[in-house]
Amino acid sequence: MTNCMADEGFRGDMHMHTTVSDGKASPEEAVLAAIEKGLDFIAVTDHDSFRGSVLARKAAESMRAEIVVITGSEVRTTRGDVLVYCPGSAPEAVPRDPLELRDRMHEENCLVVPAHPFDKRRKGIGELVYKGGWDAIEVFNAYSDPWSNRRAEEAARELGLPGLANSDAHIPEAIGSAYNIVNADVLSAEAILEAIRRGLVTPVPGRPSAGVYLSTLSWSIERRLKRHRRGPSRLDYLEDEGIPYEK
């Protein structure tokens, strides 16, 4: 663990995807990209899978890199996408109902954060964000439109919740385009999540460059073409790992 200067904080991006779901970079490549960007911590949040974050953490440990990888996933609930961050291992079961998910993950000492809540194109949970009980709200997503981000920021303010800014990167070049400064006492997953829970976080909005946007679009087209050639498939990676999602 690394000590933190109180007036500096730790920098981290908490929403990104790897080859475990629909990202271009492997978990190891995501770690390397984050180190290159000067980030202190990341959360790999593959769709419906904690496996990417587990592999990324193992890669960081094998490199002996001074970067913390938080166990995470972007869960597609019955009402939209919710980010889950855990201080330790992945939970044993993940409900699909968003409010059940929130309550179950709190039992696991995990943080539950609506992702891009008002971005309909990206399947946010919308007005359900006002149901309460969330730990924070993603108030800035680097690929969401300004109106959606503004509404998320207003919701966080109304609810008195911390806000997060994240890249939602699907290619390594986009990692860290938006990030958070967290004033934790030490650099560890537990300390970072506890500091966010206490509101000791400052979101730092940012957009990828035009070139990175084009690269992201190119990757999206390439991925869809590959999926079309393979035939029907579904984003349910946890079943392959023996970690069931509840229907």
Coordinates of N, CA, C and O in Angstrom, one line a residue, residues 2 20 24 51 69 72 77 81 88 96 100 112 134 163 171 180 183 188 223-224 227 232 234:
T2 N 0.4 2.3 -0.7 CA 1.1 3.5 -0.8 C 0.4 4.6 0.0 O -0.8 4.8 -0.1
V20 N -12.7 -9.8 -22.3 CA -13.7 -10.7 -21.6 C -15.1 -10.4 -22.0 O -15.9 -11.3 -22.0
K24 N -11.4 -4.2 -26.7 CA -10.4 -4.6 -27.6 C -9.1 -5.1 -26.9 O -8.4 -6.0 -27.4
R51 N -14.7 -11.5 -14.3 CA -13.5 -12.2 -14.7 C -12.4 -11.2 -15.2 O -11.2 -11.4 -14.9
V69 N -6.2 -2.7 -8.8 CA -7.3 -3.1 -9.6 C -8.4 -3.5 -8.8 O -8.3 -4.5 -8.0
G72 N -14.6 -5.6 -10.3 CA -15.8 -4.8 -10.8 C -16.5 -5.5 -12.0 O -16.0 -6.4 -12.6
T77 N -29.0 -5.1 -15.6 CA -30.2 -5.5 -14.8 C -31.4 -5.4 -15.7 O -31.3 -5.0 -16.9
D81 N -28.1 -0.6 -16.9 CA -26.8 -0.9 -16.4 C -26.4 -0.3 -15.1 O -26.6 0.8 -14.8
G88 N -12.9 -7.1 -2.5 CA -12.2 -8.4 -2.5 C -12.6 -9.2 -3.7 O -12.5 -8.8 -4.9
R96 N -30.5 -10.0 -11.1 CA -30.8 -9.1 -12.3 C -31.7 -8.0 -11.9 O -31.7 -7.0 -12.6
E100 N -32.7 -5.5 -6.0 CA -32.2 -6.7 -5.3 C -30.6 -6.7 -5.4 O -29.9 -7.1 -4.5
V112 N -22.4 0.1 -5.3 CA -23.4 -0.1 -6.4 C -23.7 1.3 -7.0 O -24.1 2.2 -6.3
W134 N -28.2 4.0 -3.5 CA -27.0 3.8 -4.3 C -25.8 4.5 -3.5 O -26.0 5.3 -2.7
G163 N -20.3 11.7 -7.0 CA -20.3 11.5 -8.5 C -19.0 10.9 -9.0 O -17.9 11.2 -8.4
I171 N -11.4 0.6 -26.0 CA -10.1 0.4 -26.6 C -9.1 1.0 -25.6 O -9.5 1.9 -24.8
N180 N -11.2 9.9 -11.8 CA -11.6 10.4 -10.5 C -10.4 10.6 -9.6 O -9.4 9.9 -9.7
N183 N -9.5 10.9 -2.3 CA -8.7 11.2 -1.2 C -8.7 10.1 -0.1 O -9.3 10.2 0.9
S188 N -5.4 1.3 -1.7 CA -5.8 -0.1 -1.6 C -7.3 -0.1 -2.1 O -8.0 1.0 -2.0
R223 N -16.1 -5.5 -34.3 CA -16.7 -6.5 -33.3 C -18.0 -7.0 -33.8 O -18.3 -8.1 -33.7
R224 N -18.8 -6.0 -34.3 CA -20.2 -6.4 -34.8 C -20.1 -7.4 -36.0 O -20.9 -8.3 -36.1
R227 N -19.1 -10.8 -34.7 CA -20.3 -11.4 -34.0 C -21.3 -11.9 -35.0 O -21.9 -13.0 -34.9
P232 N -25.6 -16.0 -33.6 CA -26.2 -15.5 -32.3 C -25.4 -15.8 -31.1 O -24.8 -16.9 -31.0
R234 N -24.7 -14.3 -26.7 CA -25.3 -13.5 -25.6 C -24.2 -13.1 -24.7 O -23.2 -13.8 -24.5

